[in-house]
XYZ file of C-alpha atoms in Angstrom:
564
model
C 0.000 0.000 0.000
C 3.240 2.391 1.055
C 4.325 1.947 -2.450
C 0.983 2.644 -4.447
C 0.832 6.021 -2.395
C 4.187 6.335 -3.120
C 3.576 6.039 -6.923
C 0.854 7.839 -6.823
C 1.819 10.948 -5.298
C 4.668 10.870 -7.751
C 1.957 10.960 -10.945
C -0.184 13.203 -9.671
C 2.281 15.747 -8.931
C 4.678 15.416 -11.765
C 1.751 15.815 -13.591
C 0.324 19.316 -11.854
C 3.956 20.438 -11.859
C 3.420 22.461 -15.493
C 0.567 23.850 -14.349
C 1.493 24.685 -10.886
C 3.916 27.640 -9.896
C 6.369 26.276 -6.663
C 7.769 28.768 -4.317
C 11.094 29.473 -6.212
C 13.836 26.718 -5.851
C 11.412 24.145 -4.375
C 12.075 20.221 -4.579
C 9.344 17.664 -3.526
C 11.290 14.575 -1.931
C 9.227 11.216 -1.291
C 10.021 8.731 1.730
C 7.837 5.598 2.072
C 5.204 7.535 4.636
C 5.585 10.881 3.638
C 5.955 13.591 0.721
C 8.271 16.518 1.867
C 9.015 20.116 0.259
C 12.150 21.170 0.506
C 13.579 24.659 -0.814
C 16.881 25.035 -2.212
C 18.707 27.871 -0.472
C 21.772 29.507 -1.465
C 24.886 28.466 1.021
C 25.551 32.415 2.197
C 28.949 31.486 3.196
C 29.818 30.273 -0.020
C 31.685 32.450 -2.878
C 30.291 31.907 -6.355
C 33.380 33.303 -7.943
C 35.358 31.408 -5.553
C 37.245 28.838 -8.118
C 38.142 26.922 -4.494
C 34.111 25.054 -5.073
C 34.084 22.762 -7.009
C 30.578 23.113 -7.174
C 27.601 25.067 -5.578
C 26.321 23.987 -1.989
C 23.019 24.281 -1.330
C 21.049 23.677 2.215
C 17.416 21.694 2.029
C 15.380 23.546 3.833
C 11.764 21.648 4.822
C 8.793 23.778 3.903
C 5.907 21.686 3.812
C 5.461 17.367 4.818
C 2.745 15.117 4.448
C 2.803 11.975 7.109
C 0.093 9.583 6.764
C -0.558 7.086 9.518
C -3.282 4.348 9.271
C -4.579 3.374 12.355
C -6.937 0.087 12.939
C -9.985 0.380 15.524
C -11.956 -3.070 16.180
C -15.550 -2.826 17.353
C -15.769 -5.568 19.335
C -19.973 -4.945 19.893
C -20.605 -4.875 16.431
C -17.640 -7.328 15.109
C -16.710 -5.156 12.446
C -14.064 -2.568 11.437
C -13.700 0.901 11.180
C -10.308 2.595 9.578
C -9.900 5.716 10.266
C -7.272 8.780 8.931
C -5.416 10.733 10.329
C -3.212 13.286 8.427
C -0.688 15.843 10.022
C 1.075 18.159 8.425
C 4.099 19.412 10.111
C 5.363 23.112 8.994
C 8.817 24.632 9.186
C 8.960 27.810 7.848
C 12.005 29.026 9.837
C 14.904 26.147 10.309
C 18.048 25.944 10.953
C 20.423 25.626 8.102
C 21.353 22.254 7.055
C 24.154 21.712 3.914
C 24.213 18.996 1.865
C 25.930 18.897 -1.921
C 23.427 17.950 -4.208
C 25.859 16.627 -6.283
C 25.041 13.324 -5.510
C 21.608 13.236 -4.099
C 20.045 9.857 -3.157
C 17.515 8.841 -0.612
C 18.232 4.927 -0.713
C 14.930 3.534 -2.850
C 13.178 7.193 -2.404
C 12.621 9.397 -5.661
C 13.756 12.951 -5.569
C 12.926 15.468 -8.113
C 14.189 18.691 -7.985
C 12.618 21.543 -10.826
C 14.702 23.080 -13.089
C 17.426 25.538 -11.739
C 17.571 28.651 -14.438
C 21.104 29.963 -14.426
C 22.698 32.669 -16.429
C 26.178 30.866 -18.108
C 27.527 34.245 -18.187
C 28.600 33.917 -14.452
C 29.181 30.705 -14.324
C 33.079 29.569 -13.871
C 34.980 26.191 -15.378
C 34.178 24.875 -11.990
C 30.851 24.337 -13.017
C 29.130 26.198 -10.354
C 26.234 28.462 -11.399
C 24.926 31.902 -10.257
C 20.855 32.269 -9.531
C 18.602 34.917 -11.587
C 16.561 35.348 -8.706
C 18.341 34.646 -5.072
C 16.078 32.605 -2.765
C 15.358 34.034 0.688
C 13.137 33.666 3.770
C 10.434 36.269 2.389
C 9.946 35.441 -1.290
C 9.351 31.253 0.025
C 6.579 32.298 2.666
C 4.846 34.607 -0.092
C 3.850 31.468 -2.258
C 3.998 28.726 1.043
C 0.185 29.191 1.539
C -0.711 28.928 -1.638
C 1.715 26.211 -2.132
C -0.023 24.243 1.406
C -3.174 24.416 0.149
C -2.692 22.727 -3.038
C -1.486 19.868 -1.021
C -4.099 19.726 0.818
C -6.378 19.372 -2.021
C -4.141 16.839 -3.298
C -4.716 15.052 -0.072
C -8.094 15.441 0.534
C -8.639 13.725 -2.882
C -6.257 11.009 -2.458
C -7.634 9.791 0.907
C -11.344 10.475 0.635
C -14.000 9.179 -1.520
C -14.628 10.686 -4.973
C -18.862 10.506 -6.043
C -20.976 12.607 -8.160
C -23.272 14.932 -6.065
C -26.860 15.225 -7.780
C -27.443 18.479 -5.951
C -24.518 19.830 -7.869
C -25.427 19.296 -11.540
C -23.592 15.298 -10.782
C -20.198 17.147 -10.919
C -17.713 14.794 -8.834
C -17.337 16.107 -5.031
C -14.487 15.113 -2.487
C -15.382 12.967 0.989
C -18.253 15.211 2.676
C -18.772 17.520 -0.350
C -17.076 20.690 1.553
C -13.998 22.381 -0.307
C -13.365 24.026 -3.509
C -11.557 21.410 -5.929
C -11.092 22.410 -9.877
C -8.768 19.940 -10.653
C -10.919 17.131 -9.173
C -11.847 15.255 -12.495
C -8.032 15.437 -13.240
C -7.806 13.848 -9.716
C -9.938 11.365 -10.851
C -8.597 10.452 -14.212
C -5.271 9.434 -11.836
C -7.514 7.667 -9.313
C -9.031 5.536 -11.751
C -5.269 4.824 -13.369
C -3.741 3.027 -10.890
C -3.872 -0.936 -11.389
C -6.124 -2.201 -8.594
C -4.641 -5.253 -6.860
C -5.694 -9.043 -7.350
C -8.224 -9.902 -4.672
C -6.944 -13.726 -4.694
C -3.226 -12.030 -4.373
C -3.896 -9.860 -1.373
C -6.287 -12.875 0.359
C -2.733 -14.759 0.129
C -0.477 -12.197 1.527
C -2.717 -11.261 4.771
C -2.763 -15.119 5.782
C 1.048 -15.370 5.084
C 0.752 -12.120 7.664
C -1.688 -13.463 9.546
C 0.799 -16.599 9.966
C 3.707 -15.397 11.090
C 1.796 -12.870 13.314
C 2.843 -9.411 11.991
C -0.184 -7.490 13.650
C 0.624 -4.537 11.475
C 0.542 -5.510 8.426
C -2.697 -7.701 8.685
C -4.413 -5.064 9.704
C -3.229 -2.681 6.551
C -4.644 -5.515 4.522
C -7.479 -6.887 6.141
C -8.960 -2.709 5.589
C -7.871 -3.211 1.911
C -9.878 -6.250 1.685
C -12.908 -4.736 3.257
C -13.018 -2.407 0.273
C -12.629 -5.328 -2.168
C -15.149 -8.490 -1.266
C -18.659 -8.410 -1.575
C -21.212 -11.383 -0.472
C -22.881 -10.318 -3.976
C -20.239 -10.353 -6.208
C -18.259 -12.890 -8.106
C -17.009 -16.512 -6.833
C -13.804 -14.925 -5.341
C -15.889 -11.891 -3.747
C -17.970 -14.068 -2.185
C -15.654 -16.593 -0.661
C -13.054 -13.551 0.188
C -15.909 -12.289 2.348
C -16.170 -15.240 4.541
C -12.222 -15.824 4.554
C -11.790 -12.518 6.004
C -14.855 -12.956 8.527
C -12.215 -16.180 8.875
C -8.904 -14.074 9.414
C -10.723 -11.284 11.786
C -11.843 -13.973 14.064
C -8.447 -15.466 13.644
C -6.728 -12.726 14.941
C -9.667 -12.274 18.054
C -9.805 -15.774 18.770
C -13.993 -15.791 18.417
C -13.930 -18.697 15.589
C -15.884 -21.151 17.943
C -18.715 -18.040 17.938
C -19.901 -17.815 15.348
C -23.432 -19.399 15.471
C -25.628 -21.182 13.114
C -29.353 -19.482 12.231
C -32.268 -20.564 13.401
C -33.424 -24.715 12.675
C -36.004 -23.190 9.700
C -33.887 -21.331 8.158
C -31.303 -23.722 8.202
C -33.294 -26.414 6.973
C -34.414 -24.419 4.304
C -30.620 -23.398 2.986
C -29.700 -27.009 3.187
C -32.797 -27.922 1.045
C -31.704 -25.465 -1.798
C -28.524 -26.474 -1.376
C -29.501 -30.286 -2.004
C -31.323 -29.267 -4.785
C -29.433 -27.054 -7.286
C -26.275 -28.529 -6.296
C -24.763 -31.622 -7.016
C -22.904 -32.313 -4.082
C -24.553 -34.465 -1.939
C -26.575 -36.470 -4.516
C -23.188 -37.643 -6.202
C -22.509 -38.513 -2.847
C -25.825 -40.479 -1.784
C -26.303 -42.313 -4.872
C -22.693 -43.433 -5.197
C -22.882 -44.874 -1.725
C -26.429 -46.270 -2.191
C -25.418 -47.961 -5.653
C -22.308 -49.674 -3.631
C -25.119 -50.914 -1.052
C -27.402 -51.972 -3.551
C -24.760 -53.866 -5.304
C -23.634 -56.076 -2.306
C -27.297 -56.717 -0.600
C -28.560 -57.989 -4.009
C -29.046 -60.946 -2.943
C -29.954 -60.580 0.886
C -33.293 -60.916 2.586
C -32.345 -58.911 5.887
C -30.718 -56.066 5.507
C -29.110 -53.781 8.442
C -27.665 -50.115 7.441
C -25.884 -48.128 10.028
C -25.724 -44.276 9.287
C -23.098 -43.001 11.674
C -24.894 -39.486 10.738
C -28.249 -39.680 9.163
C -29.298 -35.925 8.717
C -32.574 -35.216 7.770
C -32.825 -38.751 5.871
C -32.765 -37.661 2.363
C -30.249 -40.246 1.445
C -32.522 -43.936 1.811
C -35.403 -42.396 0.414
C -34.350 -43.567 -3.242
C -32.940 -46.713 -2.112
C -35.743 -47.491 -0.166
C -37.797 -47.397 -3.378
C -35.412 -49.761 -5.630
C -35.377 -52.532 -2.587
C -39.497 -52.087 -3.272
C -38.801 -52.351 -6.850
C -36.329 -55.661 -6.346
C -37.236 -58.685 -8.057
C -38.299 -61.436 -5.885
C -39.551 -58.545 -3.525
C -38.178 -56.522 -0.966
C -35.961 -57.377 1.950
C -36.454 -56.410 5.337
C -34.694 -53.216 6.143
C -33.567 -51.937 9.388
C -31.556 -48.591 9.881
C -29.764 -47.482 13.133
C -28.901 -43.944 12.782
C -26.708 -41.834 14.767
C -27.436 -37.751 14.941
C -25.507 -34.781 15.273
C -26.426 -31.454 16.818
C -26.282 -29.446 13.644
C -28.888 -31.956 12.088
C -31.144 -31.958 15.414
C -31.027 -28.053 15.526
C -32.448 -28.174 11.790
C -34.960 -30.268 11.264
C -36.252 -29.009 14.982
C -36.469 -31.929 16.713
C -35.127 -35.321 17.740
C -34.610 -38.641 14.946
C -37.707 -39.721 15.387
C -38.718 -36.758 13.101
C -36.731 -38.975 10.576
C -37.748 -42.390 11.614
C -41.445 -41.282 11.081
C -40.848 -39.984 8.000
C -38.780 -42.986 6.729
C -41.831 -45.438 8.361
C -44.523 -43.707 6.590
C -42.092 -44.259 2.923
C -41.381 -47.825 3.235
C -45.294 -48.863 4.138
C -46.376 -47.170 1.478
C -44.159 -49.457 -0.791
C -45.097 -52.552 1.107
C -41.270 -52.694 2.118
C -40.706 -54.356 5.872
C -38.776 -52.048 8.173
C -37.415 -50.785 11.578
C -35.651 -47.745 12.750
C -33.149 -47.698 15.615
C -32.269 -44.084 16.912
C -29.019 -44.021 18.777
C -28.807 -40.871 21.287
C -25.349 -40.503 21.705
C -22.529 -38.990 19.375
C -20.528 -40.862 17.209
C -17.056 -40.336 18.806
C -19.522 -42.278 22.136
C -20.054 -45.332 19.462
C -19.440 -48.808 21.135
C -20.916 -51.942 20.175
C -23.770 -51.803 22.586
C -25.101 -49.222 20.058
C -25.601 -51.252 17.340
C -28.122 -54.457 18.595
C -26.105 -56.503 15.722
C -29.022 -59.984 14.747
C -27.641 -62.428 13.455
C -28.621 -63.137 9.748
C -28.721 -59.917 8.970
C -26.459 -58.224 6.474
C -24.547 -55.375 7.518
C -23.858 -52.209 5.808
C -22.212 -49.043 7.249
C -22.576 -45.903 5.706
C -19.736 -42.606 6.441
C -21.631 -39.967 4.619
C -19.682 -36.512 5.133
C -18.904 -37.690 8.829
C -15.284 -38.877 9.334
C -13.714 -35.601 8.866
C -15.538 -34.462 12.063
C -13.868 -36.887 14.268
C -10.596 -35.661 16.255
C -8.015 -37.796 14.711
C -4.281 -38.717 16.694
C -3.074 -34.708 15.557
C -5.774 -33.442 18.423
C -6.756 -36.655 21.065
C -4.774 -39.421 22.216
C -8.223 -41.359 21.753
C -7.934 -41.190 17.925
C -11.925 -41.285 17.310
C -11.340 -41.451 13.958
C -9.384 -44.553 13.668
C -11.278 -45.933 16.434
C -14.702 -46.196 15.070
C -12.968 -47.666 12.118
C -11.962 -50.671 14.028
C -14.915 -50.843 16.036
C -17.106 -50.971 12.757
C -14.474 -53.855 11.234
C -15.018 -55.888 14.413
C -18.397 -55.864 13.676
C -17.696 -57.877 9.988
C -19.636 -55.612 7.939
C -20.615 -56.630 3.865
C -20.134 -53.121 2.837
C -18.742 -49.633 4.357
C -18.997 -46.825 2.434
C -17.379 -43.693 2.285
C -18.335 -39.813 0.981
C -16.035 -37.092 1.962
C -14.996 -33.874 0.394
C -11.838 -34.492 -1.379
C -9.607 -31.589 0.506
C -6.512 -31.795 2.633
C -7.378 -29.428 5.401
C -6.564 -31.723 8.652
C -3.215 -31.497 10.061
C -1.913 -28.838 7.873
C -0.360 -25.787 9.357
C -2.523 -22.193 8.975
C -1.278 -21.047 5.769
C -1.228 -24.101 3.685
C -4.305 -24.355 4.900
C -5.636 -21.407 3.955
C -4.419 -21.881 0.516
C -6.106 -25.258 0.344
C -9.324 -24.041 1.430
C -9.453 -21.213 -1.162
C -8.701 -23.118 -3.859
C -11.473 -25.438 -3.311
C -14.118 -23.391 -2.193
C -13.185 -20.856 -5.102
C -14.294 -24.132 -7.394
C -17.129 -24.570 -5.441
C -18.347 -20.826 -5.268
C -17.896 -20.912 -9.112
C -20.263 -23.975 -9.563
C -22.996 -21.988 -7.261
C -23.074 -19.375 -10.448
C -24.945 -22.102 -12.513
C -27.503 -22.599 -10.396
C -28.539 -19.606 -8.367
C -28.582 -15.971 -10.199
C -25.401 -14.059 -8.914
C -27.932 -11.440 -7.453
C -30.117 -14.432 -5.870
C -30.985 -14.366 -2.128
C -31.502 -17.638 -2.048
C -27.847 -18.289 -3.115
C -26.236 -15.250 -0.876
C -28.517 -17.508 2.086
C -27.175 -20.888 0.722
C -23.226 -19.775 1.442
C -23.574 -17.761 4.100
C -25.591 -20.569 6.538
C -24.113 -23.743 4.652
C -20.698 -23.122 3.413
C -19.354 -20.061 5.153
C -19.016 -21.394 8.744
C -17.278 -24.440 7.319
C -14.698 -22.080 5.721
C -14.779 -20.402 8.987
C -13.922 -23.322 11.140
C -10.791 -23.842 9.226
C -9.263 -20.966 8.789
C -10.192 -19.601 12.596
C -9.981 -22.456 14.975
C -7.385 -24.832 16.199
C -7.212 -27.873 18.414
C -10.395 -29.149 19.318
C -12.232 -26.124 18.169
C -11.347 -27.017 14.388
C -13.943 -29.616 13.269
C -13.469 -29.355 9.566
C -10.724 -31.988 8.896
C -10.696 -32.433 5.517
C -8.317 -35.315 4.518
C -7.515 -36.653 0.880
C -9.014 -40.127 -0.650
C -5.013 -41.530 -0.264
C -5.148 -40.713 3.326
C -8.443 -42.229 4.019
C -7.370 -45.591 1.796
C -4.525 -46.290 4.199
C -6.518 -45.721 7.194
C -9.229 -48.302 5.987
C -6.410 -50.615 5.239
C -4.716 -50.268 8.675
C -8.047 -51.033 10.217
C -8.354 -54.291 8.286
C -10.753 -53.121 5.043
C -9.894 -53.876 1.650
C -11.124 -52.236 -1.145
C -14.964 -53.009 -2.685
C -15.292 -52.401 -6.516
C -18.317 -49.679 -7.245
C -21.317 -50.475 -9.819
C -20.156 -49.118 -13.759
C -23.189 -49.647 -14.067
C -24.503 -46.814 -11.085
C -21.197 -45.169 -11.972
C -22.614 -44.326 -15.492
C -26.043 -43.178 -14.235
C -24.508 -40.613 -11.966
C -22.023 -39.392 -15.150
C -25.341 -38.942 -16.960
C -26.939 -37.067 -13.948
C -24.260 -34.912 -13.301
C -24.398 -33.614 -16.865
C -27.185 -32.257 -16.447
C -26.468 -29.826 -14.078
C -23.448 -28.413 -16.156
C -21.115 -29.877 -18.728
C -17.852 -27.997 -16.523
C -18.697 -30.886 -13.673
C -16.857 -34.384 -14.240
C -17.200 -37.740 -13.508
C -13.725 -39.562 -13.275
C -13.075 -43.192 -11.558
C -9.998 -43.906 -10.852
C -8.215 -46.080 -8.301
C -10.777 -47.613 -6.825
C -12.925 -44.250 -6.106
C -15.383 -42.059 -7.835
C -14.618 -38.428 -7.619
C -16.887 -35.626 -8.561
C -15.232 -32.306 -9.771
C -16.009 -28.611 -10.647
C -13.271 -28.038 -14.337
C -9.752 -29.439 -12.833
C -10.597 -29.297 -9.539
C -11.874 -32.455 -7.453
C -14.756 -31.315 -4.520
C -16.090 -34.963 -3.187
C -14.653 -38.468 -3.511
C -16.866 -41.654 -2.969
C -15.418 -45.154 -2.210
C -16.380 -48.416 -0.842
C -14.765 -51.012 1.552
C -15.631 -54.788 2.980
């Protein structure tokens, strides 16, 4: 940001300089925080016709400098932010002297331009020193110092305040609150509106890399740039930048495990849409139900476990092909675990689901039980489950596994734990749906990086189904996805639930808990190509080593595999 200013004070006034008239002999020198005047002053004690010089001194005297300081002021009520300026000018009209040779004039990396100096050659000696038309002196600099001050304060005032077209005025462009004479404002404007605006993807980047290695400042300077830049209405990367840097501000106030869910309607409602005109959890559901379907073929008593049954959207279709089966349908009992988020939707407890599921299967004719379990998942034991014999097990991980602490946060490694627990129970079929993004034990940044490159994909697919302008979508992210994003990028330890891990990661756990690998249906695999297609031709369909992944252009969002 030092820089732009930097650059941009340079523009503006080299390009005001023609039609501008500086106090006589002055220079404008720019630092990284500040633009100073200087004047050139004659050294007194110095001899023009003295051949001894080998060239002129001359002292720098500061007239005039502009310090900007950016200060950052957290609301903590409201959880937002405020930046305010502050500008001071510091004035020096008397000083004392100071020589330097201009000869060689640097400022390290700074940029000093100093106007023409007229001199008369007649004067001048071999030594190359110079004699002044007009000597500068105290007087003739304060004559044109006010007017000179209060073209840099115009400058400023246009620089740091915002430019908009005031209807009471005939729409001619006004500064900030309107007040103040500006001519040259549409000039200011032209040079406003010429200065490259910065990637928002870039500057997302560079406050977590601040945010990571905790330089306060700096995330600050950027988190107020970003304020100015996403938009919950905008494109893909507007959208998702607005809920990263929600993500970063809690960060850096340690209120990630706030931020609350709406109320169960509304939530249920979101989720619905979402279900709906995106083709996330379907891919997901019928994958896993095809790989179920597949292996109880054959059987006359089925058993599903759903370690995290929702609202029960999934067994509604494959309740209707058992119906459909030849030879009739086989008995089907379900024991389903909940979760809080699911219980806070649908407004009630699982027999909201069970009921609903009940009423389904009788009107198909289709035998069936339901077995609510009250207790969490990472609670699980083999009490739980009421195992018959005869029956044929299948165990369904539907978007659950990446919720459970794994060995990087508890010694009781839930995650691996429920893995063996369901192998000691011999089941025919286990099947798993996840979102196909390494978020679990990587440190903050890399994090961050990996969670904006795949909810960028996934903000992009949202266009294609909700109107950028949509409520309904701006509702959809904000209740489904954005706390998700959220989690990840504010919370650690516990606190972090989102823990994302990649199909490789998930294959060797399976395998060190005893599974090997079940093939999935071509067959369903084809069906949910077809489906997918009709949502938009820029999602694919691509099996490969032993899972089915479902992606948005080159970028995979949710892998589906199945075990035994």
């Amino acid at each position: 940001m030092t820089n732009i200013l930097t650059n941009f004070f340079y523009i503006i006034l080299k390009t005001r300089v023609a039609n501008y008239h500086f106090p006589q002999g002055a220079s404008i020198i720019f630092t990284p925080l500040s633009v100073s005047v200087v004047i050139l002053l004659s050294d007194s004690n110095s001899n023009p016709n003295d051949s001894s010089h080998s060239s002129t001194n001359f002292m720098l005297k500061p007239v005039v400098k502009i310090s900007f300081l950016w200060c950052f002021k957290r609301h903590h009520e409201t959880m937002s932010n405020a930046w305010y300026y502050q500008s001071m000018q510091e004035f020096e009209v008397v000083c004392k002297p100071q020589f330097q040779t201009l000869d060689n004039v640097t400022h390290g990396n700074n940029l000093f331009i100093k106007p023409e100096l007229y001199c008369t050659l007649d004067s001048s000696s071999g030594s190359g020193s110079c004699t002044l038309d007009s000597p500068v002196t105290e007087s003739s600099v304060t004559d044109d110092l006010n007017d000179f001050r209060h073209k840099l304060r115009q400058l400023e005032s246009v620089m740091l305040s915002d430019l908009y077209e005031d209807p009471e005025n005939n729409g001619k462009l006004s500064v900030g609150n309107g007040v103040g004479d500006f001519p040259d404002i549409e000039i200011w404007k032209e040079m406003v509106e010429g200065v490259p605006k910065r990637d928002l993807k870039d500057v997302l980047i560079v406050c977590a890399n601040a945010v990571s290695v905790n330089d306060y400042a700096t995330s600050q300077l950027l988190i107020s740039e970003l304020q100015q830049m996403v938009s919950v209405s905008g494109e893909p990367i507007q959208r998702l930048g607005a809920y990263m840097l929600e993500g970063l501000v809690a960060r850096l106030s340690n209120s990630g495990s706030s931020i609350c869910s709406p109320a169960s309607h509304e939530l249920l409602s979101y989720t619905n849409i979402l279900y709906k005109v995106c083709p996330y959890f379907k891919f997901g559901y019928m994958s896993a139900n095809g790989a179920i379907a597949e292996a109880m073929k054959d059987e006359n008593r089925v058993h599903i476990i759903d370690f995290q049954i929702g609202q029960g959207s999934q067994w509604v279709p494959l309740i209707q092909a058992f119906a459909a089966r030849r030879g009739g349908p086989p008995h089907i009992r379900i024991t389903a675990f909940d979760d809080s988020t699911s219980a806070q939707t649908r407004g009630g407890g699982l027999n909201i689901v069970g009921q609903r599921l009940c009423r389904l299967a009788r009107s198909f004719n289709l035998p069936f039980e339901f077995h609510p379990v009250s207790v969490s998942v990472s609670e699980a034991g083999l009490q739980h489950f009421r195992l018959r014999a005869g029956e044929a097990l299948a165990v369904n991980f539907a978007f659950v596994l990446h919720g459970l602490a794994d060995e990087s946060v508890s010694t009781e490694n839930h995650r691996d734990r429920i893995l063996r627990l369901v192998k000691s129970m011999k089941p025919k079929v286990v099947t798993l749906v996840e979102q196909e993004s390494n978020t679990n034990t990587a440190a903050f940044y890399p994090r961050f990086l990996e969670a904006l490159d795949y909810y960028n994909a996934m903000f992009e697919s949202m266009d294609v189904s909700l109107p950028r302008e949509s409520k309904e979508r701006i509702n959809v992210e904000q209740h489904c996805l954005a706390k998700g994003v959220v989690n990840i990028i504010a919370c650690e330890g516990d606190e972090r639930v989102e823990r994302h891990e990649l199909v490789g990661k998930w294959k060797l756990r399976f395998m060190m808990a005893g599974f090997s690998p079940y093939p999935l249906s071509s067959l369903v695999n084809g069906t949910i190509k077809t489906l997918m297609k009709k949502y938009s031709e820029r999602y694919r369909v691509e099996e490969r080593d032993g899972a089915l992944y479902l992606g948005w252009m080159n970028r995979d969002l949710v892998a589906s595999c199945a075990w035994n």
